[in-house]
Each structure stands twice: as structure tokens, then as C-alpha cells.
Coordinates of C-alpha atoms and ligand atoms in Angstrom, one line a residue:
M1 CA 5.6 -11.3 33.3
S2 CA 9.3 -11.0 33.9
G3 CA 9.7 -14.8 33.6
F4 CA 8.1 -14.6 30.1
V5 CA 10.4 -11.8 29.1
D6 CA 13.4 -13.8 30.3
K7 CA 12.3 -16.8 28.2
L8 CA 12.1 -14.4 25.2
R9 CA 15.6 -13.2 25.9
D10 CA 16.8 -16.8 26.0
I11 CA 15.5 -17.2 22.4
V12 CA 16.5 -13.9 20.7
G13 CA 19.2 -12.6 23.0
D14 CA 19.6 -9.0 24.2
K15 CA 20.0 -7.8 20.6
G16 CA 16.6 -9.1 19.7
L17 CA 14.6 -7.7 22.6
I18 CA 13.4 -4.2 23.4
T19 CA 11.7 -3.7 26.8
D20 CA 12.4 -0.1 27.8
E21 CA 9.5 2.3 27.1
P22 CA 11.3 5.1 25.1
T23 CA 12.8 2.6 22.6
K24 CA 9.5 0.7 22.4
H25 CA 7.6 3.8 21.5
S26 CA 8.0 3.9 17.7
Y27 CA 6.8 0.3 17.5
L28 CA 3.6 1.1 19.5
T29 CA 2.1 3.8 17.4
D30 CA 1.2 3.8 13.7
W31 CA 2.4 6.1 10.9
R32 CA -0.9 8.1 11.0
E33 CA -0.7 8.3 14.8
N34 CA -4.3 7.0 15.2
Y35 CA -3.3 4.4 17.8
L36 CA -0.9 4.2 20.7
G37 CA -0.7 0.7 22.1
S38 CA 1.3 -1.0 24.7
A39 CA 3.3 -4.3 24.6
L40 CA 5.1 -6.6 27.0
A41 CA 8.2 -6.4 24.7
V42 CA 9.2 -5.7 21.1
V43 CA 10.9 -8.9 19.9
R44 CA 13.2 -8.8 16.9
P45 CA 14.3 -12.3 15.9
A46 CA 17.1 -12.8 13.4
T47 CA 16.1 -16.1 11.9
T48 CA 13.0 -18.2 11.0
E49 CA 13.9 -20.6 13.8
E50 CA 13.9 -17.8 16.4
V51 CA 10.5 -16.6 15.1
A52 CA 9.2 -20.2 15.5
A53 CA 10.5 -20.5 19.0
V54 CA 9.0 -17.1 20.0
V55 CA 5.6 -18.2 18.6
K56 CA 5.8 -21.5 20.4
L57 CA 6.5 -19.8 23.6
C58 CA 3.6 -17.3 23.1
A59 CA 1.3 -20.2 22.2
A60 CA 2.2 -22.0 25.4
E61 CA 1.8 -18.9 27.5
K62 CA -1.3 -17.6 25.5
V63 CA 0.4 -14.3 24.7
A64 CA -0.8 -12.6 21.5
I65 CA 1.5 -11.5 18.8
V66 CA 1.4 -8.4 16.6
P67 CA 3.7 -8.9 13.6
Q68 CA 5.3 -5.8 12.3
G69 CA 7.5 -4.8 9.3
G70 CA 8.2 -1.2 8.5
N71 CA 5.2 0.1 10.4
T72 CA 4.0 2.2 7.5
G73 CA 0.6 0.5 7.4
M74 CA -2.4 2.8 7.0
S75 CA -5.0 0.7 8.9
G76 CA -3.5 0.2 12.3
G77 CA -2.9 -3.6 11.7
G78 CA 0.7 -3.5 13.0
T79 CA 0.0 -1.6 16.3
P80 CA -0.7 -3.5 19.5
H81 CA -3.8 -2.9 21.6
E82 CA -3.7 -0.6 24.6
A83 CA -4.1 -3.4 27.2
G84 CA -0.4 -4.3 26.9
R85 CA -0.7 -8.1 27.0
E86 CA 0.7 -8.6 23.5
I87 CA 4.2 -8.7 22.0
V88 CA 5.2 -6.8 18.9
L89 CA 7.2 -9.2 16.7
S90 CA 9.3 -7.1 14.4
L91 CA 10.8 -8.8 11.3
T92 CA 13.2 -5.9 10.5
R93 CA 16.4 -7.9 11.5
M94 CA 15.5 -10.6 8.9
N95 CA 16.7 -8.4 6.1
R96 CA 18.7 -10.6 3.7
I97 CA 18.3 -11.1 0.0
L98 CA 19.0 -14.9 -0.2
D99 CA 19.0 -15.6 -3.9
V100 CA 18.5 -14.0 -7.3
D101 CA 17.5 -16.4 -10.1
L102 CA 18.3 -14.6 -13.3
I103 CA 17.1 -17.4 -15.6
G104 CA 13.9 -18.0 -13.6
Y105 CA 13.2 -14.2 -13.0
S106 CA 12.8 -14.6 -9.3
M107 CA 14.3 -13.5 -6.0
T108 CA 14.2 -15.1 -2.6
V109 CA 14.2 -12.7 0.4
E110 CA 13.6 -12.5 4.1
A111 CA 10.5 -10.8 5.2
G112 CA 12.2 -7.7 6.7
V113 CA 13.9 -6.5 3.6
V114 CA 12.9 -3.0 2.8
L115 CA 11.0 -2.7 -0.5
K116 CA 13.5 -0.2 -2.0
T117 CA 16.4 -2.6 -1.3
I118 CA 14.6 -5.3 -3.3
Q119 CA 13.9 -2.9 -6.2
E120 CA 17.6 -1.8 -6.2
A121 CA 18.9 -5.4 -6.0
A122 CA 16.6 -6.3 -9.0
A123 CA 17.9 -3.3 -10.9
A124 CA 21.5 -4.3 -10.2
H125 CA 20.7 -7.6 -12.0
D126 CA 19.0 -5.8 -14.9
R127 CA 15.6 -6.9 -13.6
L128 CA 12.5 -5.1 -12.2
F129 CA 10.6 -5.7 -9.1
P130 CA 7.6 -3.6 -10.0
L131 CA 5.9 -3.0 -6.6
S132 CA 6.2 0.7 -6.0
L133 CA 4.7 3.0 -3.4
A134 CA 5.6 6.2 -1.6
A135 CA 6.6 4.3 1.6
E136 CA 9.0 2.1 -0.3
G137 CA 12.1 3.5 1.5
S138 CA 10.7 2.1 4.8
C139 CA 8.0 -0.6 4.3
T140 CA 9.1 -4.2 4.2
I141 CA 8.3 -7.0 1.8
G142 CA 6.6 -9.0 4.6
G143 CA 4.3 -6.0 5.3
N144 CA 3.7 -5.6 1.6
L145 CA 2.7 -9.2 1.1
S146 CA 0.6 -9.2 4.4
T147 CA -1.3 -6.2 3.2
N148 CA -1.4 -7.2 -0.5
A149 CA 0.0 -3.8 -1.2
G150 CA -0.9 -2.0 -4.4
G151 CA 0.9 1.2 -5.3
V152 CA 1.5 3.0 -8.6
Q153 CA 2.1 0.2 -11.1
V154 CA -0.8 -2.2 -10.4
L155 CA -2.5 -1.5 -13.7
H156 CA 0.5 -3.1 -15.6
Y157 CA 2.1 -5.5 -13.2
G158 CA -0.7 -6.4 -10.7
N159 CA -0.6 -6.0 -6.9
A160 CA 1.7 -7.7 -4.4
R161 CA -0.3 -10.9 -4.6
N162 CA 0.6 -11.2 -8.3
L163 CA 4.3 -10.8 -7.6
V164 CA 4.8 -13.8 -5.3
L165 CA 5.7 -17.4 -6.2
G166 CA 6.3 -18.9 -2.8
L167 CA 6.3 -18.2 1.0
E168 CA 7.8 -19.5 4.2
I169 CA 5.3 -19.2 7.1
V170 CA 5.5 -19.6 10.8
T171 CA 2.1 -20.9 11.9
P172 CA 0.3 -19.8 15.1
A173 CA 1.5 -23.1 16.6
G174 CA 5.1 -22.2 15.9
E175 CA 5.6 -24.6 13.1
I176 CA 7.5 -23.7 10.0
W177 CA 5.8 -24.3 6.6
N178 CA 8.4 -24.1 3.8
G179 CA 6.4 -23.1 0.8
L180 CA 9.3 -21.4 -0.9
R181 CA 8.5 -22.9 -4.3
A182 CA 9.5 -20.9 -7.3
L183 CA 6.8 -22.4 -9.5
K184 CA 4.5 -20.6 -11.9
K185 CA 2.2 -23.6 -12.0
D186 CA 1.3 -25.6 -9.0
N187 CA -2.3 -27.0 -8.7
T188 CA -1.7 -29.3 -5.8
G189 CA -4.8 -28.8 -3.6
Y190 CA -5.9 -25.6 -1.9
D191 CA -3.6 -22.6 -2.4
L192 CA -2.2 -22.0 1.0
R193 CA 0.1 -19.3 -0.2
D194 CA -2.8 -17.1 -1.2
L195 CA -4.3 -17.4 2.3
Y196 CA -1.5 -15.5 3.9
L197 CA -1.3 -12.8 1.3
G198 CA -3.4 -9.9 2.5
A199 CA -4.1 -11.6 5.8
E200 CA -2.5 -8.8 7.8
G201 CA -0.7 -11.1 10.1
T202 CA -3.9 -12.7 11.5
L203 CA -3.1 -16.2 10.2
G204 CA 0.6 -16.6 10.5
I205 CA 3.9 -14.9 10.1
I206 CA 5.6 -14.5 6.7
T207 CA 9.3 -15.1 7.2
K208 CA 10.5 -15.5 3.6
A209 CA 9.2 -15.1 0.1
V210 CA 10.1 -16.0 -3.5
L211 CA 9.2 -12.9 -5.6
T212 CA 8.6 -12.6 -9.4
L213 CA 11.0 -10.3 -11.3
W214 CA 10.3 -8.6 -14.7
P215 CA 12.6 -7.4 -17.4
R216 CA 13.8 -4.0 -16.6
P217 CA 12.4 -1.2 -18.8
K218 CA 15.0 0.7 -20.9
D219 CA 12.8 3.6 -21.9
H220 CA 10.5 5.8 -19.9
A221 CA 8.2 8.8 -20.5
T222 CA 6.5 10.8 -17.7
S223 CA 3.8 13.3 -18.4
W224 CA 1.9 15.7 -16.2
S225 CA -1.4 16.8 -17.8
A226 CA -4.1 19.2 -16.7
V227 CA -7.4 17.6 -17.6
P228 CA -10.8 19.2 -17.5
S229 CA -12.5 16.4 -15.5
P230 CA -12.2 12.8 -14.3
D231 CA -14.2 11.9 -17.4
A232 CA -11.4 13.3 -19.5
A233 CA -8.8 11.5 -17.4
V234 CA -10.3 8.0 -17.9
A235 CA -10.8 8.7 -21.6
L236 CA -7.1 9.8 -21.9
L237 CA -6.0 6.6 -20.1
S238 CA -8.2 4.4 -22.3
G239 CA -6.6 5.8 -25.5
A240 CA -3.1 5.6 -24.0
Y241 CA -3.0 1.8 -24.0
A242 CA -3.0 1.6 -27.8
A243 CA -1.1 4.9 -28.3
S244 CA 1.8 3.6 -26.1
E245 CA 1.6 0.1 -27.6
D246 CA 0.5 -1.3 -24.2
N247 CA 3.2 0.4 -22.2
V248 CA 1.2 2.5 -19.7
T249 CA 2.7 1.5 -16.3
S250 CA 1.2 4.2 -14.1
C251 CA -1.8 6.5 -14.2
E252 CA -2.4 8.7 -11.2
L253 CA -5.2 11.3 -10.9
M254 CA -4.9 14.3 -8.5
A255 CA -7.2 17.2 -7.7
R256 CA -6.0 20.7 -7.2
Q257 CA -6.7 20.5 -3.4
G258 CA -4.0 17.9 -3.0
I259 CA -1.5 19.8 -5.1
D260 CA -2.1 22.9 -3.0
L261 CA -1.3 20.9 0.1
V262 CA 1.9 19.5 -1.4
L263 CA 3.0 23.0 -2.5
K264 CA 2.3 24.3 1.0
H265 CA 4.0 21.5 3.0
I266 CA 6.8 20.1 0.9
P267 CA 9.9 22.4 0.5
G268 CA 11.0 22.6 -3.1
A269 CA 7.8 21.4 -4.6
A270 CA 6.8 23.5 -7.6
D271 CA 3.7 23.6 -9.9
P272 CA 4.9 22.4 -13.3
L273 CA 2.2 24.4 -15.2
A274 CA 1.6 28.2 -15.3
D275 CA -2.1 28.1 -14.6
R276 CA -4.2 26.5 -11.9
H277 CA -6.4 23.6 -13.0
D278 CA -8.9 21.4 -11.1
W279 CA -7.6 18.0 -12.2
Y280 CA -4.2 16.5 -13.1
L281 CA -3.2 13.2 -14.6
L282 CA 0.3 11.8 -14.1
M283 CA 1.2 9.1 -16.7
E284 CA 4.3 6.9 -16.9
W285 CA 4.9 4.8 -20.0
S286 CA 7.8 2.3 -19.8
S287 CA 9.1 -0.2 -22.3
T288 CA 11.8 -2.8 -22.5
R289 CA 12.7 -1.5 -26.0
A290 CA 15.5 1.1 -25.7
R291 CA 15.2 4.5 -27.2
R292 CA 16.6 4.9 -30.7
E293 CA 19.5 7.3 -30.6
G294 CA 21.3 9.2 -33.5
A295 CA 19.7 10.6 -36.6
N296 CA 16.4 8.6 -36.1
A297 CA 16.2 9.3 -32.4
G298 CA 12.9 8.4 -30.8
G299 CA 11.0 6.4 -28.3
L300 CA 8.2 6.6 -25.8
R301 CA 8.6 10.4 -25.2
E302 CA 7.9 11.2 -28.9
K303 CA 4.9 8.8 -28.9
M304 CA 3.6 10.4 -25.7
E305 CA 4.0 13.9 -27.2
A306 CA 2.0 13.0 -30.3
Y307 CA -0.7 11.4 -28.2
L308 CA -1.1 14.3 -25.8
G309 CA -1.1 16.7 -28.8
E310 CA -4.0 14.9 -30.3
A311 CA -5.7 14.7 -26.9
M312 CA -5.3 18.5 -26.6
E313 CA -7.1 19.1 -29.9
K314 CA -10.0 16.9 -28.7
G315 CA -10.2 18.9 -25.4
L316 CA -9.1 16.0 -23.2
V317 CA -6.0 17.8 -22.1
L318 CA -5.8 21.5 -21.2
D319 CA -2.0 21.8 -20.8
A320 CA 0.8 19.3 -20.3
V321 CA 4.5 18.8 -19.7
I322 CA 6.6 15.8 -20.6
A323 CA 9.7 15.2 -18.5
Q324 CA 12.9 15.6 -20.5
T325 CA 15.2 14.3 -17.9
E326 CA 15.1 11.8 -15.0
A327 CA 15.3 14.7 -12.5
Q328 CA 12.2 16.3 -14.1
S329 CA 10.4 13.0 -13.9
H330 CA 11.3 12.7 -10.2
S331 CA 9.9 16.2 -9.4
L332 CA 6.6 15.3 -11.2
W333 CA 6.4 12.1 -9.2
A334 CA 7.2 13.9 -6.0
L335 CA 4.1 16.0 -6.4
R336 CA 2.1 12.8 -6.4
E337 CA 4.0 10.8 -3.8
N338 CA 3.9 13.6 -1.3
H339 CA 0.2 13.6 -1.0
S340 CA 0.0 11.4 2.1
E341 CA 2.8 13.3 3.9
S342 CA 1.2 16.7 3.1
Q343 CA -2.2 15.6 4.3
K344 CA -0.6 14.4 7.5
R345 CA 1.2 17.8 8.0
E346 CA -2.0 19.7 7.3
G347 CA -3.9 18.0 10.1
P348 CA -6.5 15.2 10.7
S349 CA -8.0 13.5 7.7
I350 CA -10.1 10.4 6.8
K351 CA -8.7 8.0 4.3
H352 CA -11.2 6.3 2.0
D353 CA -9.1 3.8 0.2
I354 CA -11.8 2.7 -2.2
S355 CA -12.1 1.1 -5.6
V356 CA -14.7 1.0 -8.3
A357 CA -14.5 0.0 -12.0
V358 CA -12.3 2.5 -13.9
S359 CA -15.3 3.4 -16.1
K360 CA -17.4 4.3 -13.1
I361 CA -14.8 6.7 -11.6
P362 CA -16.2 9.9 -13.1
A363 CA -19.8 9.3 -11.9
F364 CA -18.6 8.1 -8.5
M365 CA -16.4 11.2 -8.1
K366 CA -19.2 13.5 -8.9
E367 CA -21.7 11.9 -6.5
G368 CA -19.0 11.3 -3.9
L369 CA -17.8 14.9 -3.7
V370 CA -21.4 16.2 -3.3
A371 CA -22.1 13.5 -0.6
M372 CA -18.9 14.4 1.3
K373 CA -19.7 18.1 1.4
K374 CA -23.3 17.4 2.4
A375 CA -22.1 15.2 5.3
L376 CA -19.8 18.0 6.6
P377 CA -20.0 21.3 4.5
E378 CA -16.8 22.7 6.0
C379 CA -14.7 19.5 5.1
R380 CA -12.1 19.5 2.4
P381 CA -12.2 16.6 -0.1
V382 CA -8.7 15.5 -1.3
P383 CA -9.4 12.9 -3.9
F384 CA -6.4 11.3 -5.7
G385 CA -4.9 8.0 -6.5
H386 CA -4.4 5.0 -8.7
V387 CA -7.1 5.8 -11.2
G388 CA -5.5 3.4 -13.7
D389 CA -6.6 0.4 -11.6
G390 CA -9.8 2.0 -10.2
N391 CA -8.4 2.8 -6.7
L392 CA -9.1 6.2 -5.4
H393 CA -7.9 7.7 -2.2
F394 CA -11.2 9.6 -1.7
N395 CA -9.8 11.3 1.3
C396 CA -11.4 14.0 3.5
Q397 CA -9.3 16.6 5.2
A398 CA -10.7 18.2 8.4
P399 CA -11.7 21.8 8.1
P400 CA -8.8 24.2 8.7
G401 CA -7.6 24.4 12.3
W402 CA -9.7 21.4 13.5
D403 CA -7.9 18.9 15.7
K404 CA -8.6 15.2 16.0
A405 CA -11.0 15.5 18.9
R406 CA -13.1 18.1 17.0
F407 CA -13.1 16.1 13.8
A408 CA -13.7 12.6 15.3
P409 CA -17.5 12.9 15.9
H410 CA -18.0 13.5 12.1
I411 CA -16.0 10.5 10.8
E412 CA -18.6 7.8 11.1
K413 CA -21.2 9.9 9.2
I414 CA -18.8 11.0 6.4
S415 CA -17.3 7.5 5.9
G416 CA -20.8 5.9 6.1
V417 CA -22.1 7.9 3.1
I418 CA -19.0 7.3 1.1
Y419 CA -18.8 3.6 1.7
D420 CA -22.6 3.2 1.0
L421 CA -22.0 5.0 -2.3
V422 CA -18.9 2.8 -3.1
V423 CA -20.9 -0.4 -2.4
G424 CA -23.8 1.0 -4.6
Y425 CA -21.2 1.3 -7.4
G426 CA -20.2 -2.4 -6.8
G427 CA -16.8 -1.2 -5.4
S428 CA -14.6 -2.1 -2.4
I429 CA -14.2 -0.2 0.9
S430 CA -10.5 -1.2 1.1
A431 CA -8.6 -1.4 -2.2
E432 CA -5.0 -1.7 -1.0
H433 CA -4.6 -0.6 2.7
G434 CA -6.3 -3.5 4.2
I435 CA -8.7 -3.7 7.2
G436 CA -6.3 -3.7 10.1
R437 CA -8.0 -2.3 13.1
I438 CA -9.6 0.8 11.6
K439 CA -12.1 -0.9 9.3
V440 CA -13.1 -4.0 11.4
D441 CA -16.7 -2.7 11.8
E442 CA -17.0 -1.7 8.2
L443 CA -15.9 -5.1 7.0
A444 CA -18.4 -6.7 9.3
H445 CA -21.1 -4.3 7.9
Y446 CA -20.4 -4.5 4.2
R447 CA -19.3 -8.1 3.6
S448 CA -22.0 -10.8 3.2
K449 CA -22.7 -13.3 6.0
I450 CA -21.3 -16.2 4.0
E451 CA -18.0 -14.3 3.4
L452 CA -17.7 -13.3 7.1
D453 CA -18.6 -16.9 8.2
T454 CA -16.0 -18.4 5.9
M455 CA -13.3 -15.9 7.1
R456 CA -14.1 -16.7 10.7
T457 CA -14.0 -20.5 10.0
L458 CA -10.6 -20.1 8.5
K459 CA -9.3 -17.9 11.3
R460 CA -10.6 -20.3 14.0
A461 CA -9.1 -23.3 12.2
L462 CA -5.7 -21.9 11.7
D463 CA -5.4 -19.9 14.9
P464 CA -7.6 -21.7 17.4
Q465 CA -6.2 -19.7 20.4
N466 CA -6.6 -16.4 18.6
I467 CA -3.1 -15.3 19.4
M468 CA -2.1 -14.0 15.9
N469 CA -2.9 -10.3 15.7
P470 CA -6.3 -10.6 17.5
G471 CA -8.9 -7.9 16.9
K472 CA -7.5 -7.1 13.5
V473 CA -9.4 -7.7 10.2
I474 CA -12.2 -9.9 11.7
Q475 CA -13.6 -10.5 15.3
V476 CA -13.9 -14.1 16.1
Ligands
LIG501 P1 3.5 -2.8 8.7 O1 2.8 -1.5 8.7 O2 4.5 -3.1 9.6 O3 2.3 -3.9 8.8 C1 1.2 -3.9 8.0 C2 0.3 -5.2 8.4 O4 1.0 -6.4 8.0 C3 0.1 -5.4 9.8 O5 -1.2 -6.0 10.0 C4 1.1 -6.3 10.3 O6 0.7 -7.1 11.4 C5 1.3 -7.2 9.1 N1 2.7 -7.7 8.9 C6 3.8 -7.0 8.7 N2 4.8 -7.8 8.5 C7 4.4 -9.1 8.5 C8 4.9 -10.4 8.3 N3 6.2 -10.5 8.1 N4 4.1 -11.5 8.5 C9 2.8 -11.3 8.8 N5 2.2 -10.1 9.0 C10 3.0 -9.0 8.8 N6 0.0 1.0 0.6 C11 -0.4 0.6 -0.6 O7 -0.9 -0.5 -0.8 N7 -0.2 1.5 -1.7 C12 0.3 2.7 -1.6 O8 0.4 3.4 -2.6 C13 0.7 3.1 -0.3 N8 1.3 4.3 -0.2 C14 1.7 4.7 1.1 C15 2.3 6.0 1.2 C16 2.8 6.4 2.4 C17 3.5 7.7 2.6 C18 2.6 5.5 3.6 C19 3.2 5.9 4.9 C20 2.0 4.3 3.4 C21 1.5 3.9 2.2 N9 0.9 2.6 2.0 C22 0.5 2.2 0.8 C23 0.7 1.8 3.2 C24 1.9 0.8 3.6 O9 3.1 1.3 3.1 C25 1.6 -0.6 3.0 O10 0.5 -1.1 3.6 C26 2.8 -1.5 3.3 O11 2.6 -2.7 2.5 C27 3.0 -1.8 4.7 O12 4.3 -2.5 4.9 P2 5.1 -2.4 6.3 O13 6.3 -3.2 6.2 O14 5.2 -1.0 6.7 O15 4.0 -3.2 7.2
LIG502 C1 -0.9 6.7 -1.7 O1 -1.2 6.1 -2.7 O2 -0.1 7.7 -1.7 C2 -1.5 6.3 -0.4 O3 -1.8 4.9 -0.5 C3 -2.7 7.1 -0.1 C4 -3.1 7.7 1.2 O4 -2.2 8.0 2.0 O5 -4.3 7.9 1.4
LIG503 ZN1 -2.3 4.4 -2.7

């Protein structure tokens, strides 16, 4: 294929091409190190036109393309297959913020901009881009939109899909669709934009996006509460909406098992409460109304204190701290955000990124924990997550000392019982991480024939040669 690689070089130049094995390596494996693929080349175009020319070449030569952003995905969607007949198309050189519209509360960006850079640019203009997740320092907006990422503020601001006004797409034929419309209302036929959000690079390549901005909150309160049970956690959340005057922006549930892993693996992590408890709830309230200073000082922190005090009297809260400074808030958040990293350092685990209705979380949790232990009594459940929007990471850590090879034969059984239970509760087997490669069989099993047929019809119509991230999401 040296002729093909030369043609790629003609399009993107030496700066945009990686062909040597050591430099390619980090693009060929996923964050969880579940897959190690192979690729003809890693191609890093600098413009939409270069992306289009690369795709045209691939379409002509029938070479498949694996789009990639920050490569932090949890489902293996951005990793090439082992056969080595694909290219990885990395968008990371397309990393410019093109426009900030202060009046219209929108921002236009290239796909490879790192999420944190977008948040910081919005803040510099006194605006908020509310998508927020632990990988925000390395994931890109193109990856966020392609996975329809969720994160820790979905209950208030919605997921990635709700934060996009327009897209620019390079189609599998190498054509450029300029859908960069900054319109809140646009009922002109089928919504093409929505097709590409959450498509995980199987229908086309996102090269630019118009994002929605929000007013930047001026007051915050962060609490860390020990709660007696998940029932108490959802009751606490339910009352918090009114108590905060609709300012609950995050609500994260954690079990003691996850906290123990964070304390074990993350230097500097400390338990904020004196005693050990089984369940914790991290709540963030944010408001665009600034705190009152001076004699009548007050704001969200005082409201939160009053609310948690009442909740304690009712037995919904066992103990709690409210951050008094930004640094304290960050350390509470670090206990939550380091769950994935700690699980990774502890050894192999299964991620069950599921959702059920918030009101069903307590019952699901009870049944799920019993079911998981029944499937493998030595396993270690690590349930945590975005309880405020019904999304739990109902994860399962391998027994101590087990390596991947020893754990692998148990995965199908454990996940099978959990996903059956989720479906019984009317939930989803993938709330925010997507299907990628890891859940292709599960999607085929749990989705109805009509949904699968419709998805295949779309895929075949938009990508008739099946060159856009083949084997991911759905088999055609
Ligand atoms: P990649 O991993 O590079 O790609 C993901 C998928 O999108 C692949 O299928 C890829 O082919 C496709 N893709 C990438 N860019 C493009 C593009 N421009 N056009 C078309 N397709 C493209 N996710 C959540 O939703 N919520 C969380 O709370 C969360 N927490 C995380 C915490 C940690 C510590 C880590 C490591 C990951 C977490 N994730 C979370 C998963 C991950 O960060 C998200 O899925 C993120 O949106 C992926 O972005 P990325 O740029 O890394 O995409
Ligand atoms: C998170 O919310 O931290 C991740 O999405 C969860 C995970 O790694 O399972
Ligand atoms: Zn998550």
C-alpha cells in the first residue's frame, strides 16, 4: 500500500501523517486497553478540505476510516481493527475556536478542540459550556458529539446532543455538508444534524460544530453527604430541586467500594467524613444570581446547609460537609472524578453504563447487586454515577489479583444478568458511552428488529461502501 500512503502524504503533508509503529501505537489502543488494532497510517488533516480529500481517496481505494478525537472513549469505537486495512483519521490538528457569538450565546469550533479549552474559552467570555466529564482535559468536542457524551451536568443542561446548533460533516463520499447553522428553530425536513450526533463516526466525520452557550453561574455550593441508602439519595435529590430553587446542576451517587479504590490509588485523596458509610451523594448547586456579600451575606451555600440540616433530621442524611472554598469543592469532586482512573489501576473491570428512570434506581440497585454477586460471588461491585439523570456506572471489578485472562470468561454471564435486569426496568444498556465495538452484540440482542432494520437502512444509504468505522455500532 505504499502508493496509497504516498497519496495520503500528498494531501496532508509529512506533518499530517504518522506511519512509524512506535508513534502510531497510542492511536491504536483505547483508554481501557481492551483493544490493540493496526492501521495503514494515522492521518491528521489540518482542514476540512484535507479531511474531504482523504475520505475521497479512501472511498476510491475502498480503505476504511476510523475517526478519532482524544481517544478517551470507553467502548472501543475509536480503535481500528486488528487486520490493519484501515486508517485512523485523527481530528486533533483541527483545534481552533472559530467564533464566539456573545449575543447569540453560541460558539463555532473545529472538531479537534479539547473540551476543557472550550469550557475555558466560554468562561473567558462570561459564558458557560456545560458539558463536563472527567476526561475533559483530553477528549475533543468531535468525540463528545459523536458519542453524544453525558457527564456530570446532564440533569440540568442536557447531554451533548442538547448543546449543538449546527454541524459541518464530511460524508463517506468525501463531500462537505455545511450545516453550521446557529438556529434554535429549523423545521426544514429531516433533521440531518441529529443523525450524526451519537453515530460514533459510522455515518460521517464531524469537522466543525456550532455549540450552545449558557449564562455563567456566579454562585456555587458543593456538598458531600453520607446517605443511608440509594432510596435516601433519590429522595434527597427530589427535594433539592425546590430547596435550591431549581439550581441542582450535578447529583452523583457513589458507593463505599469506589471511595476505597480512590483512596487507595490516588495520591492526596482524603475521606472528607470521620466515619465510613456505605453510600455518598455529591451535589452541586449553581446559580447565575451572585452571592450577597456584607451584613446580609448569603446564597446557595446557606440554602444548601438549611436543606441538608432538615434532611438530617428526617434521616435522609447521616453526615455531610459543604465546601467552604473552591479548593475544597475541587477535592470533593476529585473523589468522584477519579473513580474510572482508580478502577483502571485496581485491575480489570466491566463497565455497565446503564440508565433507568431515577425513581427506579433504588430497586434496580438492590436487585442488581444481588444478581452481580450471584453471577460471580468473588466479584466486587463498584456502582456509582450520574444518579440525577438515571445513569449508573454499575461496574464490576474483578476479584483481587485476577488478570484480564482469568476474568474474561465471566464477563458475558455477569453482563447478561445485569443487562436483562436493566431491560426489565425499561432502561438502556448504554446511557452515555455508546456502543462502539464492545456492545455491538448487545445492541443487536436488546434492540427491536424494527430499530435495527432502520439503523441498517440508514447506514447502508449513507455509507454504501461501509468504509466509515465499519464493525462499530451495527453490523451491516
Ligand atoms: P474518541 O475516543 O476519540 O472517539 C469516540 C468515538 O467517536 C469513536 O467511535 C470515534 O470514531 C468517534 N469520533 C471521534 N471524533 C469524531 C469526529 N470528529 N467525527 C466522527 N466521529 C468521531 N463519557 C461520558 O459520556 N460521560 C462521562 O462522564 C465520561 N467520563 C469519562 C471519564 C474518563 C476518565 C474517561 C477516560 C472517559 C470518560 N468518558 C465519559 C468517555 C469519553 O471521554 C467520551 O466518550 C468522549 O466523548 C470521547 O471523546 P474523544 O474525543 O476522546 O473521542
Ligand atoms: C464517569 O462518569 O466517571 C465514567 O463515565 C464512568 C466509568 O468509567 O465507568
Ligand atoms: Zn459517566
